[in-house]
Tab-separated table of C-alpha atoms in Angstrom:
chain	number	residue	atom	x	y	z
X	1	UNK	CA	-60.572	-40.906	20.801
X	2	UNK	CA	-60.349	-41.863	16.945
X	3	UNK	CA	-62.306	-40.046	14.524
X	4	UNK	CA	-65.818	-41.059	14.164
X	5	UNK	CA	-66.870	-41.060	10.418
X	6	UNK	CA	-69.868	-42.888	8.136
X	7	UNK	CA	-73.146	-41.686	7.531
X	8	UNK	CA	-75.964	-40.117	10.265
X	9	UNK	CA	-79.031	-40.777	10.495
X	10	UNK	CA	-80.178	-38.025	13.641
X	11	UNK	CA	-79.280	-34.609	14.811
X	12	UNK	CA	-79.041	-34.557	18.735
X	13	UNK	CA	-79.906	-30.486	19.844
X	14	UNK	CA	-79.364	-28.426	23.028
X	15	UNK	CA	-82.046	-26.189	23.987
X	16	UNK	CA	-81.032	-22.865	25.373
X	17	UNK	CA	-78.561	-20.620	23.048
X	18	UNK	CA	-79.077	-22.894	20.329
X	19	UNK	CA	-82.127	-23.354	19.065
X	20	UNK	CA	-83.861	-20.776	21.428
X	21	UNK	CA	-82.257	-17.666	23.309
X	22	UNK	CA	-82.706	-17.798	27.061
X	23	UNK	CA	-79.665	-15.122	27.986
X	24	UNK	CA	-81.081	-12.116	26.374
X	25	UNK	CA	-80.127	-10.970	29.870
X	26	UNK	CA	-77.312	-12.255	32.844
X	27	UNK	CA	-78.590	-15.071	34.878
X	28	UNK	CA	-77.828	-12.982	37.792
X	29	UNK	CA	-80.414	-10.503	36.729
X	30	UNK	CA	-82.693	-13.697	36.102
X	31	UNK	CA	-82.179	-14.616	39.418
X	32	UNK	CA	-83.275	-10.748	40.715
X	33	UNK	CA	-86.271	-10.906	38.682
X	34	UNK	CA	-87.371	-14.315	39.482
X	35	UNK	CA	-86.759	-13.995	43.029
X	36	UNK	CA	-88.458	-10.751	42.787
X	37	UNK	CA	-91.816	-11.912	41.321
X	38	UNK	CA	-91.733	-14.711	43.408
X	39	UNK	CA	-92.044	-12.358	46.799
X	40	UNK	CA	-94.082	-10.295	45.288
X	41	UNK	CA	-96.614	-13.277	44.923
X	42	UNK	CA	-96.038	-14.697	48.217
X	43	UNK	CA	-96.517	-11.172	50.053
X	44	UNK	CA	-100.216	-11.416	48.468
X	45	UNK	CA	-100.895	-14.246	50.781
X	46	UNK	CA	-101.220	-14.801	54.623
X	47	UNK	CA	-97.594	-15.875	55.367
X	48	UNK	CA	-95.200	-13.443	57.045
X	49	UNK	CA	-92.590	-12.705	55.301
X	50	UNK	CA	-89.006	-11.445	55.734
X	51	UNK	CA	-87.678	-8.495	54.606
X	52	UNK	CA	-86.673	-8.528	50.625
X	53	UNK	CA	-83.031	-8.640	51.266
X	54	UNK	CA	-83.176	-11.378	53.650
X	55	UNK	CA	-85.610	-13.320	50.899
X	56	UNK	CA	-83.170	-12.851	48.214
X	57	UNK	CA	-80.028	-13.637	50.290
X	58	UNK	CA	-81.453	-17.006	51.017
X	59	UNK	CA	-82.387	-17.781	47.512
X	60	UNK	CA	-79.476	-16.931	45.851
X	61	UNK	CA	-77.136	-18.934	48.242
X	62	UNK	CA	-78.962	-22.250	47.735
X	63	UNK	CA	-78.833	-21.253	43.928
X	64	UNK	CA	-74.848	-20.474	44.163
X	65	UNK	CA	-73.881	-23.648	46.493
X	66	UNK	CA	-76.354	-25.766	44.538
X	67	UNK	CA	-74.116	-24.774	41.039
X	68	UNK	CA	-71.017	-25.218	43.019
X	69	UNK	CA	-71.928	-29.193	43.694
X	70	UNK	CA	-73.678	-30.115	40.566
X	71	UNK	CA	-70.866	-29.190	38.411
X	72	UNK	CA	-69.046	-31.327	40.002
X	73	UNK	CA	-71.466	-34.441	40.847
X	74	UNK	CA	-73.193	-33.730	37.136
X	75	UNK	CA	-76.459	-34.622	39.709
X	76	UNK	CA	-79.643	-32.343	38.546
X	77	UNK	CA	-82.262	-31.287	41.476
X	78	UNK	CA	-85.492	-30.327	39.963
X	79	UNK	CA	-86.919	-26.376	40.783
X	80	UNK	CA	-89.321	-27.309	43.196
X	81	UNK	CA	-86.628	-29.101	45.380
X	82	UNK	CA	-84.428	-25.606	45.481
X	83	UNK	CA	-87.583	-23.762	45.679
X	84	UNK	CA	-88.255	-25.739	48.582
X	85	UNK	CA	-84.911	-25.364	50.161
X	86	UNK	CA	-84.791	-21.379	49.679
X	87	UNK	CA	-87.949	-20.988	51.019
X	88	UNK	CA	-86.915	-23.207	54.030
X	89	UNK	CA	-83.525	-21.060	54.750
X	90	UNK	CA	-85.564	-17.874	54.508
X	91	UNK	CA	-87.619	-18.977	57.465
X	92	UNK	CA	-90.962	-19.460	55.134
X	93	UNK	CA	-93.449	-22.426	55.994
X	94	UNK	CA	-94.527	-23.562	52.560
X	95	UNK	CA	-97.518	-25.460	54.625
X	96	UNK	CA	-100.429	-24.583	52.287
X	97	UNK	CA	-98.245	-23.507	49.407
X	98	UNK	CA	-98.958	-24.652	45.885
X	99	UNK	CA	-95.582	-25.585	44.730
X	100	UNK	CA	-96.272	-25.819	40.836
X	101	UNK	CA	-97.380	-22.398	41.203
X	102	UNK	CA	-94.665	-20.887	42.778
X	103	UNK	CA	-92.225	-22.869	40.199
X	104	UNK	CA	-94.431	-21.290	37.202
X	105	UNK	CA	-94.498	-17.576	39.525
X	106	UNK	CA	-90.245	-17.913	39.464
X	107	UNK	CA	-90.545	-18.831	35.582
X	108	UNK	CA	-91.982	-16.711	34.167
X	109	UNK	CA	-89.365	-14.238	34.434
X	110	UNK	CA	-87.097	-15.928	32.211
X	111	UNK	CA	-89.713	-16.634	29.886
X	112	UNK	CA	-90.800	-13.498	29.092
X	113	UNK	CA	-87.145	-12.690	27.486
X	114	UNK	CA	-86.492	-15.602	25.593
X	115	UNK	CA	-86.447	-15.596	22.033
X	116	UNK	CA	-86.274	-17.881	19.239
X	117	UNK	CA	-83.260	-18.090	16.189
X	118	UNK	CA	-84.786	-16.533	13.405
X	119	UNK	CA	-83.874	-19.393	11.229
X	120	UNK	CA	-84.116	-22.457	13.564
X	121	UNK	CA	-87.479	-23.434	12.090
X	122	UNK	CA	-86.228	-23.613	8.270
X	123	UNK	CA	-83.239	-25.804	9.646
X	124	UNK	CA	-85.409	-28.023	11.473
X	125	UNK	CA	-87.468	-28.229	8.071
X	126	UNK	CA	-84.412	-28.563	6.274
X	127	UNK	CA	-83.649	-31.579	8.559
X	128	UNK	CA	-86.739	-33.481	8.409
X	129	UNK	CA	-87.114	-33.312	4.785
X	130	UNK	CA	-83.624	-35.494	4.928
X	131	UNK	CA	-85.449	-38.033	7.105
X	132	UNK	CA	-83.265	-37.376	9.848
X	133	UNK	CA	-84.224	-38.271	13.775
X	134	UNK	CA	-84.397	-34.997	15.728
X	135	UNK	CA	-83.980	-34.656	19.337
X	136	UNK	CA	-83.422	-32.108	22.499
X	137	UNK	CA	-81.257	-32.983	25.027
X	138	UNK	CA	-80.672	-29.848	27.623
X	139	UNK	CA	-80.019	-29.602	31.014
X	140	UNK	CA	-82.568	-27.591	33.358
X	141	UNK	CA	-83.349	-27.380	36.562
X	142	UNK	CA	-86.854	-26.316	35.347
X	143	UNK	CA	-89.318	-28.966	34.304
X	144	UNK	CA	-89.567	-30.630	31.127
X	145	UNK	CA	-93.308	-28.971	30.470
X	146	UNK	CA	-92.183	-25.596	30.992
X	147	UNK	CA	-89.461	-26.168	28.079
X	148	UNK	CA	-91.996	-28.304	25.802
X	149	UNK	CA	-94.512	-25.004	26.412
X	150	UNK	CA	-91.677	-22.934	25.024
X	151	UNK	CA	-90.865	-25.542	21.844
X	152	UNK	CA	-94.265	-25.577	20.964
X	153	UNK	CA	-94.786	-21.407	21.132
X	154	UNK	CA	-91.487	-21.200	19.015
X	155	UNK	CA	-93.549	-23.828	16.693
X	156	UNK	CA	-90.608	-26.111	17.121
X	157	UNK	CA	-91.804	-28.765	19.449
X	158	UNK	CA	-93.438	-30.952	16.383
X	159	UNK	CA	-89.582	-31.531	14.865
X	160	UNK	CA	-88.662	-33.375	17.308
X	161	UNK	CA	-89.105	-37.452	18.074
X	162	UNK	CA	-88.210	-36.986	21.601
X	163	UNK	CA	-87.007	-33.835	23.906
X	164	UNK	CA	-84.787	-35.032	27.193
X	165	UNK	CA	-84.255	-32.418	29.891
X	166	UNK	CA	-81.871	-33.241	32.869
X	167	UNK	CA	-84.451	-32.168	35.011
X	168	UNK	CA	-86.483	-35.129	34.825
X	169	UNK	CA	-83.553	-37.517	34.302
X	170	UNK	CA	-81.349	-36.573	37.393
X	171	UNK	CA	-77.979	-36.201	35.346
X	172	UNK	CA	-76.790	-33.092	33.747
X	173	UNK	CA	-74.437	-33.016	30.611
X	174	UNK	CA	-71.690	-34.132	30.053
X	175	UNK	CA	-72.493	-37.221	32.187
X	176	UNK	CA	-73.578	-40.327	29.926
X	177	UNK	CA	-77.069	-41.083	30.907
X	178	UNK	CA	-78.501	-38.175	29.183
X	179	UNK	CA	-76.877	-38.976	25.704
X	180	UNK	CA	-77.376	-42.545	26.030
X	181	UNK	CA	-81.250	-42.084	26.962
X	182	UNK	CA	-81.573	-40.113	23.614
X	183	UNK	CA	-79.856	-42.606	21.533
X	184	UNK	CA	-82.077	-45.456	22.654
X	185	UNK	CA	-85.441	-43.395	22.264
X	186	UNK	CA	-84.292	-42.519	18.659
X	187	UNK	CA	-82.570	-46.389	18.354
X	188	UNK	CA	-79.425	-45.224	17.340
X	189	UNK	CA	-75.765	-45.745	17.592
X	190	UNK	CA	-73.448	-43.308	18.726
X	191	UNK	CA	-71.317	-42.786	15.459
X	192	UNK	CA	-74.871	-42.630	13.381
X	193	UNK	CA	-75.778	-38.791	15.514
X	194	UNK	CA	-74.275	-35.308	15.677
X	195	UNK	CA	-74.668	-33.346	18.433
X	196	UNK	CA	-75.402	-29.592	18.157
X	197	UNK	CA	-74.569	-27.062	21.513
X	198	UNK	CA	-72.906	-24.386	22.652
X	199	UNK	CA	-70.955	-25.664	25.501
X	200	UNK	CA	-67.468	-27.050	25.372
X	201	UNK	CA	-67.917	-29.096	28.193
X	202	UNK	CA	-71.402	-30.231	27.551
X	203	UNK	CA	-71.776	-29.940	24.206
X	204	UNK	CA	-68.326	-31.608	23.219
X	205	UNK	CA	-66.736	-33.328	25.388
X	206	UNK	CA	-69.562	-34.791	26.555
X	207	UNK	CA	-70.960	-36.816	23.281
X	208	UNK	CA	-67.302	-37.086	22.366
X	209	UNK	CA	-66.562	-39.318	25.183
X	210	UNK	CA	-69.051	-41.716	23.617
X	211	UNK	CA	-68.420	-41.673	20.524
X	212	UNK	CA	-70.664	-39.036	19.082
X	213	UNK	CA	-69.928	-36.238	16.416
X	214	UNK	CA	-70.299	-32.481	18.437
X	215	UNK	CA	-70.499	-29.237	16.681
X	216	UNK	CA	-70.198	-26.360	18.591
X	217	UNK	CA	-72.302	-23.472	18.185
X	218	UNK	CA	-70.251	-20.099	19.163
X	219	UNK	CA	-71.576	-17.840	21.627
X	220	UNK	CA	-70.203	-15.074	22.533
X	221	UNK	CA	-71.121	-15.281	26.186
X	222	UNK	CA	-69.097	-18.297	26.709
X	223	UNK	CA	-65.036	-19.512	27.612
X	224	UNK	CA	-63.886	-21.710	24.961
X	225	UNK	CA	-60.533	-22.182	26.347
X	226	UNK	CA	-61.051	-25.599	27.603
X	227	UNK	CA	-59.541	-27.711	25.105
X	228	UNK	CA	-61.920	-29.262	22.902
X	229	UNK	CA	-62.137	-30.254	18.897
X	230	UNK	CA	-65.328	-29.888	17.694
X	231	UNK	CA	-66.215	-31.534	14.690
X	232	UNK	CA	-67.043	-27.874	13.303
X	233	UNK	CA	-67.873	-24.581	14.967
X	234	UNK	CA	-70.611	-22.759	13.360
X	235	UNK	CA	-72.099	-19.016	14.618
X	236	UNK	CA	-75.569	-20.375	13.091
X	237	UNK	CA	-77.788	-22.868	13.074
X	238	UNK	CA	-78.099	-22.266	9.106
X	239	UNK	CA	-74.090	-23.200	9.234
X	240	UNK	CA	-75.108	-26.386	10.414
X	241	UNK	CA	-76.370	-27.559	7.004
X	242	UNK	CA	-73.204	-28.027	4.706
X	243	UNK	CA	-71.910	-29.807	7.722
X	244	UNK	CA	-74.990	-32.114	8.261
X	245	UNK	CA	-74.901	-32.391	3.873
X	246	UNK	CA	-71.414	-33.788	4.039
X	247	UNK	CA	-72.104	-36.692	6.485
X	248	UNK	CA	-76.070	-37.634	4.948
């Protein structure tokens, strides 16, 4: 694709390990602690349950085969449908079950670790003072509430013109939809955004395929050996600025 250049007018953001910290532990131990509180809440009701091991065993196999087929059909099932499904496989009736409850019982979890950049909120500042469009775009299986309740304890939620989570849109980066949805709320052209992750996949090849500028923001959790030419690669979100400076 030929080198996008000219003048931008918005700054397109992931969510999680770039402008707030969600892996402060492995997902797998996520997954034990969700799936944990989650049977701890239902054994406080009336339902028979199975035993632990047979509860987590079922959850973590519709988590596992549900990865497997959404990376490669990019197609995003909200929590309460896998919620739904684990419960279903571990021989639960969910007849009388509040579902929003048990999706807030199996988030909490991960919400209690995450934790915010320590200087997202002066680049965000930094950002708006240059009259530039700001926007989220993330995938999640989780809802788009639960992630605006975490932007707005951060005190980053009021930066933003619009926030996009795959959750709610049915496609997960790097397919189209989910960039091109942004770009229309913000009514902008590809070539006048940058987009800021830390995925090569998602975060780069992704926008690049439509014409948008990607930095990459290093982690050191993830593979970066799928070739990929990020505009830049930054290890902070205060990197970000010369780059943004040089193309305002």
């Amino acid at each position: 694709m030929p080198e996008v250049n000219g003048k931008i007018k918005g700054v397109l953001f992931d969510m999680g390990s770039t402008l707030l910290e969600f892996e402060n532990h492995s997902w797998e131990e996520l997954d034990t602690r969700s799936i944990s509180a989650l049977y701890k809440f239902l054994s406080q009701s009336d339902h028979r349950l199975p035993d632990f091991s047979e509860f987590e065993k079922s959850f973590r196999s519709v988590l596992a085969e549900y990865w497997k087929t959404t990376d490669q059909t990019l197609e995003e099932k909200p929590l309460m449908h896998l919620l739904e499904l684990g419960l279903l496989r571990a021989g639960f009736e969910r007849n009388g079950l509040n579902m929003e409850q048990l999706g807030r019982v199996f988030y909490q979890p991960i919400r209690n670790q995450i934790t915010e950049y320590d200087d997202a909120v002066g680049v965000l500042e930094w950002l708006r003072e240059k009259n530039l469009a700001l926007a989220v775009v993330s995938n999640s299986i989780f809802p788009a509430e639960y992630h605006l309740e975490d932007l707005r304890t951060f005190g980053l939620a009021p930066f933003f013109q619009t926030t996009l989570f795959s959750s709610e849109i049915g496609r997960r980066k790097p397919h189209p939809e989910i960039f091109n949805r942004a770009l229309s709320a913000l009514s902008l052209q590809p070539e006048e955004v940058i987009f800021v992750g830390d995925r090569m996949r998602e975060d780069v090849l992704g926008p690049q395929q439509l014409g948008i500028r990607a930095v990459l923001k290093h982690h050191p959790k993830r593979d970066y050996s799928l070739g990929a030419n990020p505009m830049a690669t930054v290890k902070s979100l205060r990197e970000l600025l010369p780059v943004v400076e040089r193309h305002i």
